[in-house]
Amino acid sequence: MYQEEMDDDLNESYYVQMYRNLEFGSIAFNIAIVAILLALFISVSEEIVLNRSNLTLSLSFLALVLVFNAQKYLYKTISIVRQFDLAFFSTPKDVLDYINSYDEGERQANFEQSFRILFQLNQYVLPVLYIFLFIISFLTGEIQLLAFVLVGAIHVYINVMQLPMVKRYFK
């Protein structure tokens, strides 16, 4: 009886550690994708606008290819651990189905964190970016129009994308 209880505790510990490591790996992978895409677009812009060729463009492209290769292994790991096949280029529906495969507590934690992120973006991060852009415009004497338009478009997008939920649940 005591041994079974210890085995259950050990299995629970392995379960938590395995899923935690999988999520940390997914987060690290997403951050790497963003960093590589940012480096790639900056390198391409530098080559086109400044008309100079850099090694960073080649390295960024190589890193992107390596990350796409790593994505294949990440999705294989997800398939093994979670028994869920995620498409290489997943749609929002695919990812929602994936999240719905989580256990109830993990799904609730995911939804709460997603809400916090969205709320903080909408209420804190984007308004602070407006102020930051205003200060940059004031200091440089140039209106940062493109940056204002991009931040405004993201802000409007976040709020407009709430409409389908309102229409769906409050008919």
Tab-separated table of N, CA and C in Angstrom:
chain	number	residue	atom	x	y	z
A	1	MET	N	0.827	-1.187	0.000
A	1	MET	CA	0.000	0.000	0.000
A	1	MET	C	0.878	1.261	0.000
A	2	TYR	N	1.858	1.286	0.911
A	2	TYR	CA	2.767	2.419	1.004
A	2	TYR	C	3.560	2.586	-0.291
A	3	GLN	N	4.005	1.455	-0.876
A	3	GLN	CA	4.771	1.482	-2.121
A	3	GLN	C	3.916	2.031	-3.262
A	4	GLU	N	2.641	1.649	-3.317
A	4	GLU	CA	1.742	2.155	-4.359
A	4	GLU	C	1.571	3.660	-4.241
A	5	GLU	N	1.464	4.148	-3.007
A	5	GLU	CA	1.318	5.575	-2.781
A	5	GLU	C	2.576	6.313	-3.222
A	6	MET	N	3.744	5.755	-2.922
A	6	MET	CA	5.005	6.360	-3.359
A	6	MET	C	5.104	6.352	-4.879
A	7	ASP	N	4.677	5.251	-5.513
A	7	ASP	CA	4.697	5.171	-6.974
A	7	ASP	C	3.761	6.209	-7.582
A	8	ASP	N	2.588	6.393	-6.983
A	8	ASP	CA	1.652	7.404	-7.474
A	8	ASP	C	2.246	8.802	-7.348
A	9	ASP	N	2.893	9.075	-6.219
A	9	ASP	CA	3.537	10.372	-6.027
A	9	ASP	C	4.660	10.579	-7.033
A	10	LEU	N	5.439	9.531	-7.271
A	10	LEU	CA	6.530	9.613	-8.235
A	10	LEU	C	5.988	9.827	-9.646
A	11	ASN	N	4.940	9.094	-10.006
A	11	ASN	CA	4.316	9.267	-11.322
A	11	ASN	C	3.766	10.676	-11.479
A	12	GLU	N	3.133	11.199	-10.437
A	12	GLU	CA	2.616	12.566	-10.480
A	12	GLU	C	3.755	13.556	-10.657
A	13	SER	N	4.855	13.324	-9.968
A	13	SER	CA	6.021	14.193	-10.083
A	13	SER	C	6.586	14.163	-11.504
A	14	TYR	N	6.706	12.975	-12.081
A	14	TYR	CA	7.185	12.855	-13.460
A	14	TYR	C	6.220	13.510	-14.437
A	15	TYR	N	4.930	13.327	-14.205
A	15	TYR	CA	3.888	13.912	-15.059
A	15	TYR	C	4.021	15.432	-15.069
A	16	VAL	N	4.105	16.029	-13.884
A	16	VAL	CA	4.217	17.482	-13.775
A	16	VAL	C	5.507	17.965	-14.422
A	17	GLN	N	6.612	17.281	-14.157
A	17	GLN	CA	7.903	17.680	-14.716
A	17	GLN	C	7.896	17.573	-16.244
A	18	MET	N	7.311	16.514	-16.774
A	18	MET	CA	7.278	16.313	-18.221
A	18	MET	C	6.467	17.418	-18.900
A	19	TYR	N	5.285	17.698	-18.381
A	19	TYR	CA	4.447	18.722	-18.988
A	19	TYR	C	5.040	20.116	-18.798
A	20	ARG	N	5.650	20.370	-17.645
A	20	ARG	CA	6.286	21.665	-17.407
A	20	ARG	C	7.418	21.870	-18.409
A	21	ASN	N	8.257	20.857	-18.585
A	21	ASN	CA	9.365	20.969	-19.535
A	21	ASN	C	8.868	21.133	-20.965
A	22	LEU	N	7.784	20.453	-21.314
A	22	LEU	CA	7.205	20.607	-22.648
A	22	LEU	C	6.728	22.042	-22.862
A	23	GLU	N	6.065	22.606	-21.861
A	23	GLU	CA	5.587	23.987	-21.982
A	23	GLU	C	6.745	24.974	-22.026
A	24	PHE	N	7.780	24.763	-21.200
A	24	PHE	CA	8.959	25.627	-21.259
A	24	PHE	C	9.608	25.544	-22.637
A	25	GLY	N	9.678	24.349	-23.195
A	25	GLY	CA	10.231	24.178	-24.537
A	25	GLY	C	9.405	24.892	-25.588
A	26	SER	N	8.090	24.826	-25.471
A	26	SER	CA	7.204	25.518	-26.417
A	26	SER	C	7.384	27.027	-26.320
A	27	ILE	N	7.482	27.540	-25.095
A	27	ILE	CA	7.678	28.979	-24.902
A	27	ILE	C	9.027	29.409	-25.474
A	28	ALA	N	10.077	28.664	-25.184
A	28	ALA	CA	11.409	28.985	-25.712
A	28	ALA	C	11.410	28.938	-27.234
A	29	PHE	N	10.718	27.956	-27.797
A	29	PHE	CA	10.631	27.841	-29.246
A	29	PHE	C	9.942	29.070	-29.841
A	30	ASN	N	8.827	29.498	-29.245
A	30	ASN	CA	8.103	30.670	-29.749
A	30	ASN	C	8.945	31.934	-29.649
A	31	ILE	N	9.680	32.090	-28.563
A	31	ILE	CA	10.554	33.255	-28.414
A	31	ILE	C	11.663	33.218	-29.465
A	32	ALA	N	12.219	32.043	-29.718
A	32	ALA	CA	13.265	31.904	-30.739
A	32	ALA	C	12.727	32.264	-32.118
A	33	ILE	N	11.517	31.821	-32.425
A	33	ILE	CA	10.905	32.158	-33.725
A	33	ILE	C	10.774	33.671	-33.872
A	34	VAL	N	10.278	34.347	-32.840
A	34	VAL	CA	10.112	35.801	-32.899
A	34	VAL	C	11.465	36.482	-33.088
A	35	ALA	N	12.468	36.072	-32.326
A	35	ALA	CA	13.795	36.684	-32.430
A	35	ALA	C	14.403	36.467	-33.816
A	36	ILE	N	14.251	35.273	-34.349
A	36	ILE	CA	14.823	34.973	-35.664
A	36	ILE	C	14.092	35.733	-36.763
A	37	LEU	N	12.765	35.784	-36.690
A	37	LEU	CA	12.019	36.548	-37.696
A	37	LEU	C	12.361	38.029	-37.624
A	38	LEU	N	12.499	38.562	-36.414
A	38	LEU	CA	12.890	39.958	-36.258
A	38	LEU	C	14.267	40.199	-36.875
A	39	ALA	N	15.222	39.333	-36.583
A	39	ALA	CA	16.567	39.471	-37.157
A	39	ALA	C	16.530	39.351	-38.676
A	40	LEU	N	15.721	38.429	-39.178
A	40	LEU	CA	15.617	38.238	-40.624
A	40	LEU	C	15.038	39.478	-41.302
A	41	PHE	N	13.957	40.028	-40.753
A	41	PHE	CA	13.348	41.208	-41.367
A	41	PHE	C	14.238	42.440	-41.246
A	42	ILE	N	14.935	42.579	-40.135
A	42	ILE	CA	15.875	43.698	-40.007
A	42	ILE	C	17.006	43.542	-41.017
A	43	SER	N	17.515	42.338	-41.193
A	43	SER	CA	18.597	42.089	-42.156
A	43	SER	C	18.144	42.351	-43.585
A	44	VAL	N	16.945	41.885	-43.931
A	44	VAL	CA	16.420	42.116	-45.283
A	44	VAL	C	16.213	43.606	-45.508
A	45	SER	N	15.642	44.295	-44.522
A	45	SER	CA	15.430	45.740	-44.647
A	45	SER	C	16.754	46.472	-44.799
A	46	GLU	N	17.744	46.065	-44.031
A	46	GLU	CA	19.063	46.683	-44.115
A	46	GLU	C	19.670	46.479	-45.499
A	47	GLU	N	19.512	45.290	-46.040
A	47	GLU	CA	20.074	45.009	-47.359
A	47	GLU	C	19.342	45.795	-48.450
A	48	ILE	N	18.027	45.889	-48.343
A	48	ILE	CA	17.253	46.587	-49.375
A	48	ILE	C	17.400	48.097	-49.246
A	49	VAL	N	17.208	48.630	-48.040
A	49	VAL	CA	17.212	50.077	-47.840
A	49	VAL	C	18.623	50.649	-47.898
A	50	LEU	N	19.552	50.036	-47.189
A	50	LEU	CA	20.917	50.556	-47.136
A	50	LEU	C	21.803	49.998	-48.238
A	51	ASN	N	21.275	49.029	-48.974
A	51	ASN	CA	21.969	48.430	-50.104
A	51	ASN	C	23.345	47.886	-49.724
A	52	ARG	N	23.397	47.203	-48.598
A	52	ARG	CA	24.651	46.557	-48.229
A	52	ARG	C	24.353	45.132	-47.776
A	53	SER	N	25.229	44.269	-48.170
A	53	SER	CA	25.045	42.850	-47.883
A	53	SER	C	25.747	42.496	-46.584
A	54	ASN	N	25.028	41.803	-45.737
A	54	ASN	CA	25.590	41.406	-44.446
A	54	ASN	C	25.528	39.905	-44.274
A	55	LEU	N	26.366	39.433	-43.416
A	55	LEU	CA	26.345	38.026	-43.047
A	55	LEU	C	25.113	37.713	-42.202
A	56	THR	N	24.561	38.741	-41.546
A	56	THR	CA	23.412	38.505	-40.661
A	56	THR	C	22.205	37.981	-41.421
A	57	LEU	N	22.044	38.383	-42.680
A	57	LEU	CA	20.916	37.878	-43.465
A	57	LEU	C	21.054	36.376	-43.671
A	58	SER	N	22.231	35.942	-44.049
A	58	SER	CA	22.456	34.505	-44.253
A	58	SER	C	22.297	33.728	-42.954
A	59	LEU	N	22.831	34.268	-41.871
A	59	LEU	CA	22.722	33.594	-40.574
A	59	LEU	C	21.273	33.548	-40.088
A	60	SER	N	20.535	34.632	-40.305
A	60	SER	CA	19.125	34.659	-39.900
A	60	SER	C	18.319	33.639	-40.691
A	61	PHE	N	18.591	33.562	-41.984
A	61	PHE	CA	17.874	32.590	-42.811
A	61	PHE	C	18.224	31.163	-42.392
A	62	LEU	N	19.494	30.920	-42.119
A	62	LEU	CA	19.925	29.600	-41.656
A	62	LEU	C	19.256	29.252	-40.321
A	63	ALA	N	19.207	30.215	-39.415
A	63	ALA	CA	18.559	29.984	-38.118
A	63	ALA	C	17.075	29.690	-38.302
A	64	LEU	N	16.436	30.372	-39.250
A	64	LEU	CA	15.018	30.117	-39.519
A	64	LEU	C	14.812	28.691	-40.025
A	65	VAL	N	15.675	28.242	-40.919
A	65	VAL	CA	15.588	26.869	-41.426
A	65	VAL	C	15.798	25.872	-40.287
A	66	LEU	N	16.770	26.140	-39.423
A	66	LEU	CA	17.024	25.250	-38.286
A	66	LEU	C	15.838	25.216	-37.319
A	67	VAL	N	15.211	26.359	-37.106
A	67	VAL	CA	14.060	26.408	-36.200
A	67	VAL	C	12.881	25.654	-36.793
A	68	PHE	N	12.679	25.767	-38.103
A	68	PHE	CA	11.595	24.988	-38.722
A	68	PHE	C	11.869	23.493	-38.587
A	69	ASN	N	13.126	23.114	-38.669
A	69	ASN	CA	13.486	21.714	-38.459
A	69	ASN	C	13.226	21.313	-37.004
A	70	ALA	N	13.567	22.196	-36.075
A	70	ALA	CA	13.320	21.921	-34.653
A	70	ALA	C	11.824	21.854	-34.359
A	71	GLN	N	11.033	22.623	-35.112
A	71	GLN	CA	9.579	22.604	-34.914
A	71	GLN	C	9.019	21.208	-35.172
A	72	LYS	N	9.583	20.542	-36.162
A	72	LYS	CA	9.142	19.180	-36.468
A	72	LYS	C	9.331	18.283	-35.248
A	73	TYR	N	10.476	18.406	-34.575
A	73	TYR	CA	10.749	17.586	-33.390
A	73	TYR	C	9.894	18.011	-32.195
A	74	LEU	N	9.638	19.306	-32.075
A	74	LEU	CA	8.756	19.779	-31.006
A	74	LEU	C	7.363	19.189	-31.178
A	75	TYR	N	6.861	19.199	-32.400
A	75	TYR	CA	5.519	18.665	-32.646
A	75	TYR	C	5.473	17.152	-32.469
A	76	LYS	N	6.584	16.466	-32.775
A	76	LYS	CA	6.643	15.023	-32.500
A	76	LYS	C	6.595	14.775	-30.999
A	77	THR	N	7.308	15.607	-30.244
A	77	THR	CA	7.297	15.478	-28.784
A	77	THR	C	5.905	15.754	-28.231
A	78	ILE	N	5.240	16.785	-28.744
A	78	ILE	CA	3.866	17.084	-28.326
A	78	ILE	C	2.966	15.901	-28.633
A	79	SER	N	3.159	15.319	-29.797
A	79	SER	CA	2.349	14.163	-30.190
A	79	SER	C	2.548	12.992	-29.234
A	80	ILE	N	3.781	12.765	-28.816
A	80	ILE	CA	4.076	11.655	-27.902
A	80	ILE	C	3.548	11.948	-26.497
A	81	VAL	N	3.827	13.147	-25.994
A	81	VAL	CA	3.470	13.477	-24.614
A	81	VAL	C	1.971	13.691	-24.452
A	82	ARG	N	1.385	14.458	-25.348
A	82	ARG	CA	-0.027	14.824	-25.193
A	82	ARG	C	-0.979	13.968	-26.025
A	83	GLN	N	-0.435	13.066	-26.835
A	83	GLN	CA	-1.243	12.252	-27.745
A	83	GLN	C	-2.148	13.141	-28.608
A	84	PHE	N	-1.536	14.195	-29.176
A	84	PHE	CA	-2.269	15.123	-30.027
A	84	PHE	C	-1.372	15.508	-31.189
A	85	ASP	N	-1.846	15.277	-32.415
A	85	ASP	CA	-1.075	15.642	-33.603
A	85	ASP	C	-1.398	17.080	-33.986
A	86	LEU	N	-0.393	17.930	-33.896
A	86	LEU	CA	-0.535	19.330	-34.238
A	86	LEU	C	0.055	19.538	-35.624
A	87	ALA	N	-0.670	20.244	-36.489
A	87	ALA	CA	-0.208	20.491	-37.856
A	87	ALA	C	1.010	21.416	-37.831
A	88	PHE	N	1.892	21.256	-38.827
A	88	PHE	CA	3.114	22.054	-38.896
A	88	PHE	C	2.790	23.542	-38.976
A	89	PHE	N	1.838	23.906	-39.810
A	89	PHE	CA	1.339	25.276	-39.862
A	89	PHE	C	-0.094	25.236	-39.350
A	90	SER	N	-0.233	25.363	-38.047
A	90	SER	CA	-1.520	25.183	-37.384
A	90	SER	C	-2.424	26.392	-37.585
A	91	THR	N	-3.708	26.113	-37.688
A	91	THR	CA	-4.723	27.157	-37.749
A	91	THR	C	-5.179	27.459	-36.324
A	92	PRO	N	-5.880	28.579	-36.118
A	92	PRO	CA	-6.417	28.845	-34.776
A	92	PRO	C	-7.312	27.713	-34.268
A	93	LYS	N	-8.068	27.088	-35.167
A	93	LYS	CA	-8.924	25.973	-34.757
A	93	LYS	C	-8.075	24.799	-34.273
A	94	ASP	N	-6.964	24.514	-34.967
A	94	ASP	CA	-6.062	23.434	-34.542
A	94	ASP	C	-5.521	23.689	-33.137
A	95	VAL	N	-5.097	24.926	-32.897
A	95	VAL	CA	-4.526	25.262	-31.592
A	95	VAL	C	-5.604	25.220	-30.510
A	96	LEU	N	-6.821	25.667	-30.835
A	96	LEU	CA	-7.915	25.588	-29.863
A	96	LEU	C	-8.243	24.137	-29.534
A	97	ASP	N	-8.249	23.274	-30.544
A	97	ASP	CA	-8.456	21.841	-30.292
A	97	ASP	C	-7.341	21.285	-29.410
A	98	TYR	N	-6.119	21.742	-29.666
A	98	TYR	CA	-4.977	21.314	-28.852
A	98	TYR	C	-5.157	21.753	-27.398
A	99	ILE	N	-5.553	23.007	-27.201
A	99	ILE	CA	-5.764	23.510	-25.839
A	99	ILE	C	-6.914	22.771	-25.163
A	100	ASN	N	-7.938	22.433	-25.925
A	100	ASN	CA	-9.061	21.687	-25.348
A	100	ASN	C	-8.677	20.259	-24.972
A	101	SER	N	-7.519	19.787	-25.455
A	101	SER	CA	-7.052	18.456	-25.061
A	101	SER	C	-6.354	18.486	-23.696
A	102	TYR	N	-6.087	19.689	-23.167
A	102	TYR	CA	-5.481	19.817	-21.841
A	102	TYR	C	-6.459	19.310	-20.785
A	103	ASP	N	-5.925	18.961	-19.616
A	103	ASP	CA	-6.842	18.633	-18.527
A	103	ASP	C	-7.481	19.939	-18.030
A	104	GLU	N	-8.546	19.817	-17.261
A	104	GLU	CA	-9.366	20.978	-16.910
A	104	GLU	C	-8.581	22.071	-16.181
A	105	GLY	N	-7.749	21.696	-15.226
A	105	GLY	CA	-6.975	22.684	-14.479
A	105	GLY	C	-5.974	23.422	-15.349
A	106	GLU	N	-5.300	22.679	-16.216
A	106	GLU	CA	-4.317	23.293	-17.108
A	106	GLU	C	-5.006	24.212	-18.117
A	107	ARG	N	-6.149	23.778	-18.626
A	107	ARG	CA	-6.906	24.595	-19.582
A	107	ARG	C	-7.371	25.891	-18.914
A	108	GLN	N	-7.873	25.797	-17.687
A	108	GLN	CA	-8.326	26.983	-16.958
A	108	GLN	C	-7.161	27.940	-16.719
A	109	ALA	N	-6.012	27.411	-16.324
A	109	ALA	CA	-4.827	28.250	-16.106
A	109	ALA	C	-4.406	28.929	-17.408
A	110	ASN	N	-4.496	28.199	-18.529
A	110	ASN	CA	-4.146	28.752	-19.832
A	110	ASN	C	-5.095	29.882	-20.215
A	111	PHE	N	-6.395	29.682	-20.025
A	111	PHE	CA	-7.373	30.719	-20.359
A	111	PHE	C	-7.199	31.950	-19.470
A	112	GLU	N	-6.935	31.733	-18.178
A	112	GLU	CA	-6.723	32.866	-17.273
A	112	GLU	C	-5.485	33.658	-17.673
A	113	GLN	N	-4.404	32.954	-18.013
A	113	GLN	CA	-3.182	33.643	-18.420
A	113	GLN	C	-3.391	34.384	-19.740
A	114	SER	N	-4.107	33.776	-20.666
A	114	SER	CA	-4.402	34.437	-21.940
A	114	SER	C	-5.208	35.709	-21.705
A	115	PHE	N	-6.178	35.639	-20.794
A	115	PHE	CA	-6.963	36.828	-20.468
A	115	PHE	C	-6.070	37.911	-19.867
A	116	ARG	N	-5.201	37.529	-18.934
A	116	ARG	CA	-4.301	38.510	-18.313
A	116	ARG	C	-3.418	39.188	-19.358
A	117	ILE	N	-2.876	38.393	-20.269
A	117	ILE	CA	-2.013	38.948	-21.317
A	117	ILE	C	-2.792	39.935	-22.172
A	118	LEU	N	-3.972	39.534	-22.605
A	118	LEU	CA	-4.802	40.398	-23.443
A	118	LEU	C	-5.196	41.667	-22.699
A	119	PHE	N	-5.593	41.529	-21.445
A	119	PHE	CA	-5.983	42.687	-20.642
A	119	PHE	C	-4.809	43.644	-20.474
A	120	GLN	N	-3.638	43.111	-20.125
A	120	GLN	CA	-2.474	43.964	-19.914
A	120	GLN	C	-2.033	44.646	-21.204
A	121	LEU	N	-2.115	43.928	-22.318
A	121	LEU	CA	-1.806	44.556	-23.608
A	121	LEU	C	-2.752	45.721	-23.875
A	122	ASN	N	-4.040	45.468	-23.707
A	122	ASN	CA	-5.070	46.449	-24.021
A	122	ASN	C	-5.057	47.634	-23.059
A	123	GLN	N	-4.831	47.393	-21.778
A	123	GLN	CA	-4.970	48.440	-20.776
A	123	GLN	C	-3.660	49.102	-20.356
A	124	TYR	N	-2.537	48.407	-20.517
A	124	TYR	CA	-1.264	48.952	-20.028
A	124	TYR	C	-0.210	49.094	-21.124
A	125	VAL	N	0.117	48.006	-21.796
A	125	VAL	CA	1.252	48.004	-22.727
A	125	VAL	C	1.022	48.957	-23.897
A	126	LEU	N	-0.105	48.825	-24.577
A	126	LEU	CA	-0.346	49.684	-25.740
A	126	LEU	C	-0.497	51.156	-25.354
A	127	PRO	N	-1.234	51.507	-24.286
A	127	PRO	CA	-1.254	52.925	-23.892
A	127	PRO	C	0.136	53.474	-23.544
A	128	VAL	N	0.975	52.665	-22.906
A	128	VAL	CA	2.343	53.107	-22.608
A	128	VAL	C	3.126	53.304	-23.907
A	129	LEU	N	2.875	52.454	-24.906
A	129	LEU	CA	3.543	52.635	-26.204
A	129	LEU	C	3.136	53.950	-26.864
A	130	TYR	N	1.857	54.351	-26.739
A	130	TYR	CA	1.432	55.652	-27.270
A	130	TYR	C	2.234	56.774	-26.616
A	131	ILE	N	2.369	56.710	-25.302
A	131	ILE	CA	3.123	57.736	-24.571
A	131	ILE	C	4.593	57.715	-24.993
A	132	PHE	N	5.168	56.523	-25.090
A	132	PHE	CA	6.558	56.386	-25.520
A	132	PHE	C	6.754	56.974	-26.922
A	133	LEU	N	5.846	56.667	-27.836
A	133	LEU	CA	5.948	57.205	-29.197
A	133	LEU	C	5.788	58.722	-29.211
A	134	PHE	N	4.917	59.248	-28.348
A	134	PHE	CA	4.758	60.696	-28.240
A	134	PHE	C	6.066	61.337	-27.780
A	135	ILE	N	6.708	60.721	-26.783
A	135	ILE	CA	7.983	61.254	-26.276
A	135	ILE	C	9.057	61.189	-27.362
A	136	ILE	N	9.128	60.077	-28.080
A	136	ILE	CA	10.098	59.948	-29.180
A	136	ILE	C	9.817	61.004	-30.248
A	137	SER	N	8.548	61.207	-30.588
A	137	SER	CA	8.185	62.224	-31.580
A	137	SER	C	8.598	63.609	-31.103
A	138	PHE	N	8.358	63.895	-29.833
A	138	PHE	CA	8.717	65.192	-29.264
A	138	PHE	C	10.231	65.403	-29.291
A	139	LEU	N	10.987	64.374	-28.898
A	139	LEU	CA	12.448	64.497	-28.837
A	139	LEU	C	13.090	64.591	-30.217
A	140	THR	N	12.559	63.867	-31.192
A	140	THR	CA	13.153	63.880	-32.536
A	140	THR	C	12.584	64.985	-33.412
A	141	GLY	N	11.445	65.532	-33.024
A	141	GLY	CA	10.808	66.557	-33.845
A	141	GLY	C	10.120	65.977	-35.069
A	142	GLU	N	9.972	64.673	-35.104
A	142	GLU	CA	9.294	63.994	-36.210
A	142	GLU	C	8.176	63.119	-35.655
A	143	ILE	N	7.025	63.218	-36.277
A	143	ILE	CA	5.902	62.386	-35.850
A	143	ILE	C	6.171	60.953	-36.301
A	144	GLN	N	6.085	60.031	-35.389
A	144	GLN	CA	6.313	58.611	-35.676
A	144	GLN	C	5.007	57.999	-36.182
A	145	LEU	N	4.564	58.468	-37.349
A	145	LEU	CA	3.243	58.124	-37.859
A	145	LEU	C	3.058	56.622	-38.060
A	146	LEU	N	4.014	55.966	-38.694
A	146	LEU	CA	3.880	54.531	-38.938
A	146	LEU	C	3.764	53.763	-37.625
A	147	ALA	N	4.580	54.127	-36.653
A	147	ALA	CA	4.522	53.450	-35.351
A	147	ALA	C	3.175	53.694	-34.679
A	148	PHE	N	2.673	54.941	-34.731
A	148	PHE	CA	1.354	55.229	-34.154
A	148	PHE	C	0.262	54.424	-34.848
A	149	VAL	N	0.330	54.340	-36.174
A	149	VAL	CA	-0.676	53.581	-36.931
A	149	VAL	C	-0.613	52.099	-36.564
A	150	LEU	N	0.588	51.550	-36.457
A	150	LEU	CA	0.721	50.132	-36.099
A	150	LEU	C	0.192	49.844	-34.698
A	151	VAL	N	0.564	50.661	-33.734
A	151	VAL	CA	0.071	50.460	-32.366
A	151	VAL	C	-1.444	50.632	-32.334
A	152	GLY	N	-1.945	51.640	-33.039
A	152	GLY	CA	-3.394	51.847	-33.096
A	152	GLY	C	-4.111	50.686	-33.759
A	153	ALA	N	-3.536	50.159	-34.837
A	153	ALA	CA	-4.159	49.021	-35.527
A	153	ALA	C	-4.205	47.795	-34.619
A	154	ILE	N	-3.138	47.550	-33.884
A	154	ILE	CA	-3.122	46.415	-32.947
A	154	ILE	C	-4.154	46.628	-31.848
A	155	HIS	N	-4.246	47.853	-31.343
A	155	HIS	CA	-5.199	48.168	-30.281
A	155	HIS	C	-6.639	47.980	-30.769
A	156	VAL	N	-6.932	48.468	-31.956
A	156	VAL	CA	-8.276	48.298	-32.527
A	156	VAL	C	-8.549	46.821	-32.787
A	157	TYR	N	-7.579	46.105	-33.320
A	157	TYR	CA	-7.743	44.676	-33.606
A	157	TYR	C	-8.113	43.899	-32.347
A	158	ILE	N	-7.392	44.141	-31.260
A	158	ILE	CA	-7.677	43.440	-30.002
A	158	ILE	C	-9.124	43.663	-29.584
A	159	ASN	N	-9.598	44.888	-29.715
A	159	ASN	CA	-10.957	45.193	-29.273
A	159	ASN	C	-12.016	44.701	-30.248
A	160	VAL	N	-11.765	44.803	-31.538
A	160	VAL	CA	-12.738	44.331	-32.532
A	160	VAL	C	-12.876	42.815	-32.475
A	161	MET	N	-11.788	42.122	-32.166
A	161	MET	CA	-11.847	40.659	-32.109
A	161	MET	C	-12.643	40.150	-30.911
A	162	GLN	N	-13.079	41.044	-30.037
A	162	GLN	CA	-13.970	40.660	-28.941
A	162	GLN	C	-15.412	40.536	-29.429
A	163	LEU	N	-15.733	41.144	-30.568
A	163	LEU	CA	-17.105	41.140	-31.084
A	163	LEU	C	-17.661	39.747	-31.363
A	164	PRO	N	-16.911	38.829	-31.989
A	164	PRO	CA	-17.480	37.493	-32.222
A	164	PRO	C	-17.910	36.789	-30.932
A	165	MET	N	-17.154	36.975	-29.862
A	165	MET	CA	-17.528	36.362	-28.585
A	165	MET	C	-18.834	36.958	-28.075
A	166	VAL	N	-18.974	38.268	-28.171
A	166	VAL	CA	-20.198	38.926	-27.713
A	166	VAL	C	-21.383	38.452	-28.541
A	167	LYS	N	-21.214	38.391	-29.857
A	167	LYS	CA	-22.303	37.937	-30.735
A	167	LYS	C	-22.654	36.479	-30.487
A	168	ARG	N	-21.661	35.652	-30.222
A	168	ARG	CA	-21.886	34.221	-30.040
A	168	ARG	C	-22.584	33.910	-28.717
A	169	TYR	N	-22.214	34.590	-27.650
A	169	TYR	CA	-22.727	34.225	-26.329
A	169	TYR	C	-23.862	35.105	-25.830
A	170	PHE	N	-24.061	36.251	-26.437
A	170	PHE	CA	-25.143	37.137	-25.995
A	170	PHE	C	-26.083	37.423	-27.153
A	171	LYS	N	-26.696	36.356	-27.658
A	171	LYS	CA	-27.611	36.477	-28.807
A	171	LYS	C	-28.911	37.120	-28.404
